[in-house]
PDB file of C-alpha atoms in Angstrom:
ATOM      1  CA  MET K   1     -17.965 -10.178  17.058  1.00 61.00           C
ATOM      2  CA  THR K   2     -15.916  -8.085  14.904  1.00 74.00           C
ATOM      3  CA  ARG K   3     -15.178 -10.670  12.018  1.00 89.00           C
ATOM      4  CA  ARG K   4     -11.284 -10.483  11.529  1.00 95.00           C
ATOM      5  CA  MET K   5     -10.147  -8.133   8.675  1.00 97.00           C
ATOM      6  CA  PRO K   6      -8.358  -9.743   4.927  1.00 98.00           C
ATOM      7  CA  THR K   7      -5.343  -7.373   4.485  1.00 98.00           C
ATOM      8  CA  TYR K   8      -3.872  -6.115   0.786  1.00 98.00           C
ATOM      9  CA  PHE K   9      -1.610  -5.104  -1.149  1.00 98.00           C
ATOM     10  CA  ILE K  10      -2.490  -2.528  -3.942  1.00 98.00           C
ATOM     11  CA  SER K  11      -1.063  -0.928  -6.897  1.00 96.00           C
ATOM     12  CA  HIS K  12      -2.351   2.333  -6.242  1.00 95.00           C
ATOM     13  CA  GLY K  13      -1.760   4.286  -9.644  1.00 92.00           C
ATOM     14  CA  GLY K  14      -0.583   7.487 -10.743  1.00 92.00           C
ATOM     15  CA  GLY K  15      -0.987  10.847  -8.891  1.00 95.00           C
ATOM     16  CA  PRO K  16      -4.405  11.752  -8.778  1.00 97.00           C
ATOM     17  CA  TRP K  17      -5.739   9.890 -10.944  1.00 97.00           C
ATOM     18  CA  PRO K  18      -9.211   9.167 -10.277  1.00 98.00           C
ATOM     19  CA  TRP K  19      -9.818  13.413 -10.636  1.00 98.00           C
ATOM     20  CA  LEU K  20      -7.987  12.992 -14.033  1.00 97.00           C
ATOM     21  CA  PRO K  21     -10.656  11.224 -16.971  1.00 97.00           C
ATOM     22  CA  GLN K  22      -8.400  10.036 -19.257  1.00 95.00           C
ATOM     23  CA  MET K  23      -5.932   8.794 -16.106  1.00 95.00           C
ATOM     24  CA  ARG K  24      -8.925   7.524 -14.582  1.00 97.00           C
ATOM     25  CA  ALA K  25      -9.991   5.309 -18.124  1.00 96.00           C
ATOM     26  CA  GLN K  26      -6.840   4.331 -18.447  1.00 95.00           C
ATOM     27  CA  PHE K  27      -6.826   2.515 -14.452  1.00 96.00           C
ATOM     28  CA  ARG K  28     -10.315   1.580 -14.808  1.00 97.00           C
ATOM     29  CA  ASN K  29      -9.132  -1.984 -14.317  1.00 97.00           C
ATOM     30  CA  LEU K  30      -7.537  -1.114 -10.810  1.00 97.00           C
ATOM     31  CA  GLU K  31     -10.751   0.613  -9.669  1.00 98.00           C
ATOM     32  CA  ALA K  32     -12.832  -1.590 -10.383  1.00 98.00           C
ATOM     33  CA  SER K  33     -11.018  -3.930  -7.825  1.00 98.00           C
ATOM     34  CA  LEU K  34     -10.580  -1.078  -4.756  1.00 98.00           C
ATOM     35  CA  LYS K  35     -14.546  -1.063  -5.562  1.00 98.00           C
ATOM     36  CA  ALA K  36     -14.449  -5.486  -5.313  1.00 98.00           C
ATOM     37  CA  MET K  37     -12.143  -5.054  -1.922  1.00 97.00           C
ATOM     38  CA  VAL K  38     -15.283  -2.994  -0.320  1.00 97.00           C
ATOM     39  CA  ALA K  39     -18.174  -5.505  -1.119  1.00 96.00           C
ATOM     40  CA  GLU K  40     -15.824  -8.612  -0.173  1.00 95.00           C
ATOM     41  CA  LEU K  41     -15.071  -6.853   3.604  1.00 95.00           C
ATOM     42  CA  PRO K  42     -17.034  -8.311   6.640  1.00 92.00           C
ATOM     43  CA  ASP K  43     -18.124  -5.743   8.025  1.00 93.00           C
ATOM     44  CA  LEU K  44     -17.388  -1.688   7.501  1.00 96.00           C
ATOM     45  CA  PRO K  45     -13.640  -1.348   8.486  1.00 97.00           C
ATOM     46  CA  LYS K  46     -13.312   0.825  12.486  1.00 97.00           C
ATOM     47  CA  ALA K  47     -10.499   2.705  10.460  1.00 98.00           C
ATOM     48  CA  VAL K  48      -8.187   1.596   7.447  1.00 98.00           C
ATOM     49  CA  LEU K  49      -4.581   1.707   8.321  1.00 98.00           C
ATOM     50  CA  VAL K  50      -2.310   2.444   5.017  1.00 98.00           C
ATOM     51  CA  ILE K  51       1.136   2.302   4.822  1.00 98.00           C
ATOM     52  CA  SER K  52       2.427   3.631   2.173  1.00 98.00           C
ATOM     53  CA  GLY K  53       5.247   4.319  -0.579  1.00 97.00           C
ATOM     54  CA  HIS K  54       4.741   7.060  -0.075  1.00 97.00           C
ATOM     55  CA  TRP K  55       6.027   8.278   3.587  1.00 98.00           C
ATOM     56  CA  GLU K  56       9.292   7.197   5.585  1.00 97.00           C
ATOM     57  CA  THR K  57      10.863   8.137   8.890  1.00 98.00           C
ATOM     58  CA  GLU K  58      14.223   7.020  10.492  1.00 97.00           C
ATOM     59  CA  ASP K  59      11.411   4.953  13.326  1.00 96.00           C
ATOM     60  CA  PHE K  60       8.150   3.689  12.282  1.00 98.00           C
ATOM     61  CA  ALA K  61       5.777   6.855  12.769  1.00 98.00           C
ATOM     62  CA  VAL K  62       2.661   7.021  13.432  1.00 98.00           C
ATOM     63  CA  MET K  63       0.118   9.299  12.271  1.00 98.00           C
ATOM     64  CA  SER K  64      -2.254  10.764  14.936  1.00 98.00           C
ATOM     65  CA  ALA K  65      -4.564  13.662  13.765  1.00 97.00           C
ATOM     66  CA  ALA K  66      -7.734  13.726  14.021  1.00 97.00           C
ATOM     67  CA  HIS K  67      -8.506  15.353  10.641  1.00 97.00           C
ATOM     68  CA  PRO K  68      -5.726  15.234   8.892  1.00 98.00           C
ATOM     69  CA  PRO K  69      -4.548  17.321   6.076  1.00 97.00           C
ATOM     70  CA  MET K  70      -3.272  16.576   2.281  1.00 98.00           C
ATOM     71  CA  LEU K  71      -0.234  16.018   1.260  1.00 97.00           C
ATOM     72  CA  TYR K  72      -0.090  16.358  -3.118  1.00 97.00           C
ATOM     73  CA  ASP K  73       3.204  14.735  -3.526  1.00 94.00           C
ATOM     74  CA  TYR K  74       3.327  15.516  -6.884  1.00 94.00           C
ATOM     75  CA  TYR K  75       4.332  16.837  -9.976  1.00 93.00           C
ATOM     76  CA  GLY K  76       3.486  18.764 -12.871  1.00 93.00           C
ATOM     77  CA  PHE K  77      -0.136  17.900 -13.056  1.00 96.00           C
ATOM     78  CA  PRO K  78      -3.104  20.275 -13.303  1.00 96.00           C
ATOM     79  CA  GLN K  79      -3.454  23.005 -11.034  1.00 97.00           C
ATOM     80  CA  GLU K  80      -6.697  21.965  -9.857  1.00 97.00           C
ATOM     81  CA  THR K  81      -5.558  18.463  -8.730  1.00 97.00           C
ATOM     82  CA  TYR K  82      -3.331  21.102  -5.755  1.00 98.00           C
ATOM     83  CA  SER K  83      -6.231  22.045  -4.118  1.00 97.00           C
ATOM     84  CA  ILE K  84      -8.131  18.064  -3.713  1.00 96.00           C
ATOM     85  CA  THR K  85      -9.685  17.225  -0.530  1.00 97.00           C
ATOM     86  CA  TYR K  86     -10.295  13.446   1.152  1.00 98.00           C
ATOM     87  CA  PRO K  87     -11.730  14.605   4.773  1.00 98.00           C
ATOM     88  CA  ALA K  88     -11.904  11.624   6.284  1.00 98.00           C
ATOM     89  CA  PRO K  89     -10.798  11.630   9.534  1.00 98.00           C
ATOM     90  CA  GLY K  90      -8.367  10.107  11.510  1.00 98.00           C
ATOM     91  CA  ALA K  91      -7.933   7.228  13.606  1.00 97.00           C
ATOM     92  CA  PRO K  92     -10.375   7.471  16.220  1.00 93.00           C
ATOM     93  CA  GLY K  93     -10.067   7.432  19.790  1.00 90.00           C
ATOM     94  CA  ASP K  94      -6.994   5.498  21.262  1.00 96.00           C
ATOM     95  CA  LEU K  95      -6.295   3.583  18.439  1.00 98.00           C
ATOM     96  CA  ALA K  96      -3.483   5.557  17.183  1.00 98.00           C
ATOM     97  CA  GLN K  97      -1.530   5.358  20.770  1.00 97.00           C
ATOM     98  CA  ARG K  98      -3.122   1.429  20.316  1.00 98.00           C
ATOM     99  CA  THR K  99      -1.008   1.269  17.869  1.00 98.00           C
ATOM    100  CA  ALA K 100       2.073   2.912  18.867  1.00 98.00           C
ATOM    101  CA  SER K 101       2.073   0.774  21.973  1.00 98.00           C
ATOM    102  CA  LEU K 102       1.885  -2.266  20.170  1.00 98.00           C
ATOM    103  CA  LEU K 103       4.850  -1.578  17.837  1.00 98.00           C
ATOM    104  CA  ARG K 104       6.708  -0.958  20.795  1.00 98.00           C
ATOM    105  CA  GLU K 105       5.711  -4.111  22.488  1.00 98.00           C
ATOM    106  CA  ALA K 106       7.177  -5.891  19.479  1.00 98.00           C
ATOM    107  CA  GLY K 107      10.630  -4.153  20.334  1.00 97.00           C
ATOM    108  CA  LEU K 108       9.996  -1.047  16.778  1.00 98.00           C
ATOM    109  CA  PRO K 109      11.343   2.432  17.062  1.00 97.00           C
ATOM    110  CA  THR K 110       8.093   4.286  17.319  1.00 97.00           C
ATOM    111  CA  ARG K 111       6.625   7.802  17.520  1.00 97.00           C
ATOM    112  CA  LEU K 112       3.107   9.250  16.935  1.00 98.00           C
ATOM    113  CA  ASP K 113       2.988  12.440  14.045  1.00 97.00           C
ATOM    114  CA  ALA K 114       0.023  14.566  14.771  1.00 97.00           C
ATOM    115  CA  ARG K 115       0.987  16.491  11.331  1.00 96.00           C
ATOM    116  CA  GLN K 116       1.854  14.090   8.505  1.00 97.00           C
ATOM    117  CA  GLY K 117      -1.176  14.639   6.009  1.00 97.00           C
ATOM    118  CA  PHE K 118      -2.590  12.233   3.472  1.00 98.00           C
ATOM    119  CA  ASP K 119      -0.114  11.353   0.666  1.00 98.00           C
ATOM    120  CA  HIS K 120      -1.377  10.053  -2.441  1.00 97.00           C
ATOM    121  CA  GLY K 121      -1.006   6.052  -2.133  1.00 98.00           C
ATOM    122  CA  THR K 122      -3.538   6.693   0.491  1.00 98.00           C
ATOM    123  CA  PHE K 123      -5.945   9.296  -0.618  1.00 98.00           C
ATOM    124  CA  ALA K 124      -6.110   8.335  -4.218  1.00 98.00           C
ATOM    125  CA  PRO K 125      -7.237   4.688  -3.463  1.00 98.00           C
ATOM    126  CA  LEU K 126      -9.410   5.837  -0.234  1.00 98.00           C
ATOM    127  CA  TYR K 127     -11.267   8.336  -2.861  1.00 98.00           C
ATOM    128  CA  ILE K 128     -12.251   4.982  -4.926  1.00 98.00           C
ATOM    129  CA  MET K 129     -13.081   2.923  -2.451  1.00 98.00           C
ATOM    130  CA  PHE K 130     -15.054   4.970   0.268  1.00 98.00           C
ATOM    131  CA  PRO K 131     -15.758   7.917  -1.461  1.00 98.00           C
ATOM    132  CA  GLU K 132     -17.950   9.305   1.082  1.00 97.00           C
ATOM    133  CA  ALA K 133     -14.735  10.047   3.286  1.00 98.00           C
ATOM    134  CA  ASN K 134     -17.132   8.060   6.072  1.00 96.00           C
ATOM    135  CA  VAL K 135     -14.414   5.550   7.752  1.00 98.00           C
ATOM    136  CA  PRO K 136     -11.487   6.648   9.372  1.00 98.00           C
ATOM    137  CA  VAL K 137      -7.632   6.433   7.565  1.00 98.00           C
ATOM    138  CA  TYR K 138      -4.438   6.522   9.446  1.00 98.00           C
ATOM    139  CA  GLN K 139      -1.483   5.873   8.164  1.00 98.00           C
ATOM    140  CA  VAL K 140       2.312   4.096   9.737  1.00 98.00           C
ATOM    141  CA  SER K 141       5.391   5.018   7.749  1.00 98.00           C
ATOM    142  CA  MET K 142       8.121   3.003   6.046  1.00 98.00           C
ATOM    143  CA  ARG K 143      11.465   2.947   7.913  1.00 98.00           C
ATOM    144  CA  HIS K 144      14.416   4.321   5.960  1.00 97.00           C
ATOM    145  CA  GLY K 145      16.588   1.496   5.061  1.00 96.00           C
ATOM    146  CA  TYR K 146      13.819  -0.370   3.735  1.00 97.00           C
ATOM    147  CA  SER K 147      14.798  -4.065   5.422  1.00 97.00           C
ATOM    148  CA  PRO K 148      12.166  -6.975   4.628  1.00 97.00           C
ATOM    149  CA  GLU K 149      13.192  -7.870   8.172  1.00 98.00           C
ATOM    150  CA  GLU K 150      11.155  -5.262   9.446  1.00 98.00           C
ATOM    151  CA  HIS K 151       8.665  -4.396   7.905  1.00 98.00           C
ATOM    152  CA  PHE K 152       7.519  -8.343   7.996  1.00 98.00           C
ATOM    153  CA  ALA K 153       8.383  -7.414  12.092  1.00 98.00           C
ATOM    154  CA  LEU K 154       5.929  -4.540  11.124  1.00 98.00           C
ATOM    155  CA  GLY K 155       2.975  -6.165   9.942  1.00 98.00           C
ATOM    156  CA  ARG K 156       3.479  -9.060  12.722  1.00 98.00           C
ATOM    157  CA  ALA K 157       3.062  -5.957  15.490  1.00 98.00           C
ATOM    158  CA  LEU K 158       0.100  -5.091  13.469  1.00 98.00           C
ATOM    159  CA  ALA K 159      -1.710  -8.474  13.212  1.00 98.00           C
ATOM    160  CA  PRO K 160      -3.957  -7.899  16.755  1.00 98.00           C
ATOM    161  CA  LEU K 161      -5.530  -4.935  15.083  1.00 98.00           C
ATOM    162  CA  ARG K 162      -7.048  -7.144  12.408  1.00 98.00           C
ATOM    163  CA  ASP K 163      -9.655  -8.343  14.911  1.00 97.00           C
ATOM    164  CA  GLU K 164     -10.318  -5.562  15.987  1.00 97.00           C
ATOM    165  CA  GLY K 165     -12.190  -4.348  13.014  1.00 97.00           C
ATOM    166  CA  VAL K 166      -8.927  -2.394  10.787  1.00 98.00           C
ATOM    167  CA  MET K 167      -8.446  -2.923   7.786  1.00 98.00           C
ATOM    168  CA  ILE K 168      -4.532  -3.143   6.755  1.00 98.00           C
ATOM    169  CA  VAL K 169      -3.595  -1.801   3.704  1.00 98.00           C
ATOM    170  CA  GLY K 170       0.306  -1.814   2.021  1.00 98.00           C
ATOM    171  CA  SER K 171      -0.549   1.374  -0.925  1.00 98.00           C
ATOM    172  CA  GLY K 172       2.641   0.982  -3.529  1.00 97.00           C
ATOM    173  CA  LEU K 173       3.063  -0.562  -7.148  1.00 95.00           C
ATOM    174  CA  SER K 174       4.529  -4.389  -8.093  1.00 95.00           C
ATOM    175  CA  PHE K 175       6.311  -1.980 -10.946  1.00 93.00           C
ATOM    176  CA  HIS K 176       8.428   1.372  -9.460  1.00 93.00           C
ATOM    177  CA  ASN K 177      10.404   2.508 -12.201  1.00 86.00           C
ATOM    178  CA  LEU K 178       9.192   5.669 -13.171  1.00 77.00           C
ATOM    179  CA  ARG K 179      11.515   6.153 -16.195  1.00 81.00           C
ATOM    180  CA  MET K 180      10.829   2.568 -17.976  1.00 79.00           C
ATOM    181  CA  PHE K 181       7.125   3.350 -18.064  1.00 87.00           C
ATOM    182  CA  GLY K 182       6.088   2.744 -21.238  1.00 89.00           C
ATOM    183  CA  PRO K 183       6.872  -0.155 -23.843  1.00 93.00           C
ATOM    184  CA  ALA K 184      10.823  -0.710 -22.029  1.00 91.00           C
ATOM    185  CA  ALA K 185       8.528  -1.932 -18.895  1.00 92.00           C
ATOM    186  CA  LYS K 186       7.073  -4.242 -20.924  1.00 95.00           C
ATOM    187  CA  VAL K 187       9.487  -7.679 -20.389  1.00 96.00           C
ATOM    188  CA  PRO K 188      11.339  -6.835 -16.930  1.00 96.00           C
ATOM    189  CA  SER K 189       7.371  -6.310 -15.644  1.00 97.00           C
ATOM    190  CA  GLU K 190       5.378  -9.356 -16.534  1.00 97.00           C
ATOM    191  CA  ALA K 191       8.930 -11.189 -15.514  1.00 97.00           C
ATOM    192  CA  PHE K 192       9.053 -10.019 -11.966  1.00 97.00           C
ATOM    193  CA  ASP K 193       4.801 -10.186 -11.433  1.00 97.00           C
ATOM    194  CA  THR K 194       5.300 -13.500 -12.803  1.00 98.00           C
ATOM    195  CA  TRP K 195       8.166 -14.005 -10.164  1.00 98.00           C
ATOM    196  CA  LEU K 196       5.780 -12.630  -7.067  1.00 98.00           C
ATOM    197  CA  ASP K 197       2.290 -14.382  -7.961  1.00 97.00           C
ATOM    198  CA  ASP K 198       4.731 -17.452  -7.276  1.00 97.00           C
ATOM    199  CA  VAL K 199       5.729 -16.798  -4.285  1.00 97.00           C
ATOM    200  CA  LEU K 200       2.859 -15.708  -3.075  1.00 97.00           C
ATOM    201  CA  HIS K 201       1.312 -18.564  -3.841  1.00 95.00           C
ATOM    202  CA  GLU K 202       4.631 -20.664  -1.478  1.00 93.00           C
ATOM    203  CA  ALA K 203       4.200 -22.249   1.307  1.00 92.00           C
ATOM    204  CA  PRO K 204       4.114 -19.270   3.987  1.00 89.00           C
ATOM    205  CA  ALA K 205       7.627 -19.977   5.087  1.00 86.00           C
ATOM    206  CA  ARG K 206       9.166 -20.240   1.777  1.00 93.00           C
ATOM    207  CA  ARG K 207       6.746 -17.304   1.194  1.00 95.00           C
ATOM    208  CA  THR K 208       8.408 -15.040   3.557  1.00 96.00           C
ATOM    209  CA  GLN K 209      11.746 -16.061   2.561  1.00 95.00           C
ATOM    210  CA  SER K 210      12.199 -16.097  -0.720  1.00 96.00           C
ATOM    211  CA  LEU K 211       9.973 -12.183  -0.467  1.00 97.00           C
ATOM    212  CA  ILE K 212      13.702 -11.415   2.463  1.00 97.00           C
ATOM    213  CA  GLU K 213      14.966 -12.273  -0.632  1.00 97.00           C
ATOM    214  CA  TRP K 214      13.489 -10.442  -3.474  1.00 97.00           C
ATOM    215  CA  GLU K 215      16.231  -8.652  -5.255  1.00 96.00           C
ATOM    216  CA  LYS K 216      17.159 -11.874  -6.780  1.00 97.00           C
ATOM    217  CA  ALA K 217      13.951 -12.447  -8.396  1.00 97.00           C
ATOM    218  CA  PRO K 218      14.478 -11.824 -12.986  1.00 97.00           C
ATOM    219  CA  TYR K 219      14.923  -7.695 -13.117  1.00 97.00           C
ATOM    220  CA  ALA K 220      13.770  -6.538  -9.257  1.00 97.00           C
ATOM    221  CA  ARG K 221      16.053  -3.859  -9.437  1.00 97.00           C
ATOM    222  CA  VAL K 222      14.566  -2.851 -12.919  1.00 96.00           C
ATOM    223  CA  CYS K 223      11.522  -2.945 -11.552  1.00 96.00           C
ATOM    224  CA  HIS K 224      12.083  -1.566  -8.568  1.00 96.00           C
ATOM    225  CA  ARG K 225      15.135   0.660  -8.460  1.00 94.00           C
ATOM    226  CA  GLU K 226      14.981   1.642  -4.662  1.00 94.00           C
ATOM    227  CA  GLU K 227      12.154  -0.528  -3.496  1.00 94.00           C
ATOM    228  CA  ASP K 228       9.953   2.427  -1.427  1.00 96.00           C
ATOM    229  CA  HIS K 229       6.803   1.081  -3.710  1.00 96.00           C
ATOM    230  CA  PHE K 230       7.465  -2.776  -3.057  1.00 97.00           C
ATOM    231  CA  VAL K 231       8.244  -2.631   0.609  1.00 98.00           C
ATOM    232  CA  PRO K 232       4.235  -2.013   1.761  1.00 98.00           C
ATOM    233  CA  LEU K 233       3.926  -5.514   0.691  1.00 98.00           C
ATOM    234  CA  PHE K 234       5.911  -6.887   3.615  1.00 98.00           C
ATOM    235  CA  ALA K 235       4.300  -4.864   5.955  1.00 98.00           C
ATOM    236  CA  ALA K 236       0.676  -5.805   4.760  1.00 98.00           C
ATOM    237  CA  LEU K 237       1.725  -9.860   4.211  1.00 98.00           C
ATOM    238  CA  GLY K 238       3.440  -9.545   7.698  1.00 98.00           C
ATOM    239  CA  ALA K 239      -0.060  -9.187   9.122  1.00 98.00           C
ATOM    240  CA  ALA K 240      -1.197 -12.586   7.857  1.00 97.00           C
ATOM    241  CA  GLU K 241       1.587 -14.195   7.221  1.00 95.00           C
ATOM    242  CA  GLY K 242       0.484 -17.774   7.408  1.00 91.00           C
ATOM    243  CA  GLU K 243      -2.991 -16.732   4.894  1.00 96.00           C
ATOM    244  CA  THR K 244      -3.465 -17.812   1.322  1.00 95.00           C
ATOM    245  CA  ALA K 245      -3.148 -14.924  -1.379  1.00 97.00           C
ATOM    246  CA  THR K 246      -5.661 -13.862  -3.505  1.00 97.00           C
ATOM    247  CA  ARG K 247      -4.963 -11.397  -6.666  1.00 98.00           C
ATOM    248  CA  ILE K 248      -7.110  -9.125  -6.802  1.00 98.00           C
ATOM    249  CA  TYR K 249      -6.061  -7.223 -10.043  1.00 97.00           C
ATOM    250  CA  HIS K 250      -3.955  -7.289 -13.035  1.00 97.00           C
ATOM    251  CA  ASP K 251      -3.327  -5.665 -15.552  1.00 96.00           C
ATOM    252  CA  VAL K 252      -1.002  -6.072 -18.943  1.00 95.00           C
ATOM    253  CA  GLY K 253       0.066  -3.447 -20.793  1.00 89.00           C
ATOM    254  CA  LEU K 254      -0.553  -0.300 -18.178  1.00 89.00           C
ATOM    255  CA  MET K 255       0.890   2.616 -18.782  1.00 84.00           C
ATOM    256  CA  GLY K 256       1.802   1.539 -22.770  1.00 88.00           C
ATOM    257  CA  GLY K 257       3.732  -1.835 -20.947  1.00 93.00           C
ATOM    258  CA  VAL K 258       3.340  -2.269 -17.403  1.00 94.00           C
ATOM    259  CA  THR K 259       2.434  -5.236 -15.832  1.00 96.00           C
ATOM    260  CA  ALA K 260       1.275  -4.608 -12.851  1.00 96.00           C
ATOM    261  CA  SER K 261      -0.651  -6.951  -9.361  1.00 98.00           C
ATOM    262  CA  SER K 262      -3.033  -6.666  -6.191  1.00 98.00           C
ATOM    263  CA  TYR K 263      -3.311  -8.919  -3.792  1.00 98.00           C
ATOM    264  CA  ARG K 264      -5.522  -9.890  -0.465  1.00 98.00           C
ATOM    265  CA  PHE K 265      -4.184 -12.166   2.038  1.00 97.00           C
ATOM    266  CA  GLY K 266      -6.282 -13.040   4.409  1.00 94.00           C
TER     267      GLY K 266
END
């Protein structure tokens, strides 16, 4: 019998960091946490479903390619990082269609997308977690507008997949203001991270409401000028809404001043 998979919200690091030795050293704590995630799983996943802060559409799109291409959605890195490959297969069998059906049953606008490729919010952390690319990987997009309620609903709709061997990962960053990486990030990222940890340890119903109202958090719009890297949290938690949150990664002073965290639910 398949055991229920936990869900995760991860801070996924910057660009193609696993392939750049200096960046990889900077993200050594993140790397350790990603490896520990795999070690703590009840079984090898049937597939990993990623909601990445780097893919949003007008609806909720489900990646359906058998062999998804690569999407190099970063700028200013060495030329060799634009030929990286992460050759994991896409959703196995009818899993993409099963996923889309769950979303439609929940009343969410949904379509299959056979062209979308793995973005770095997916292939960078997955390379650390499953370096042999031997576990199928597929993505579900965020929806334009970033509605917290809709993305909690997305997670709730995806929840049955956890009992079918699918590992659900919301991939973003708990602090994402590219203009403030460095010492200027210290105060706002620490304050926001403290608020987030406090909220995630509230009772489930209160926790959900606090996150829906996340803009009331200290420095909310300083830490997230746009919430594309925060929204994946709503989906990951929606799929495990009544379950315990555990912080599995915490860095202070990252990239010169950033405090960042990752969480497991369940």
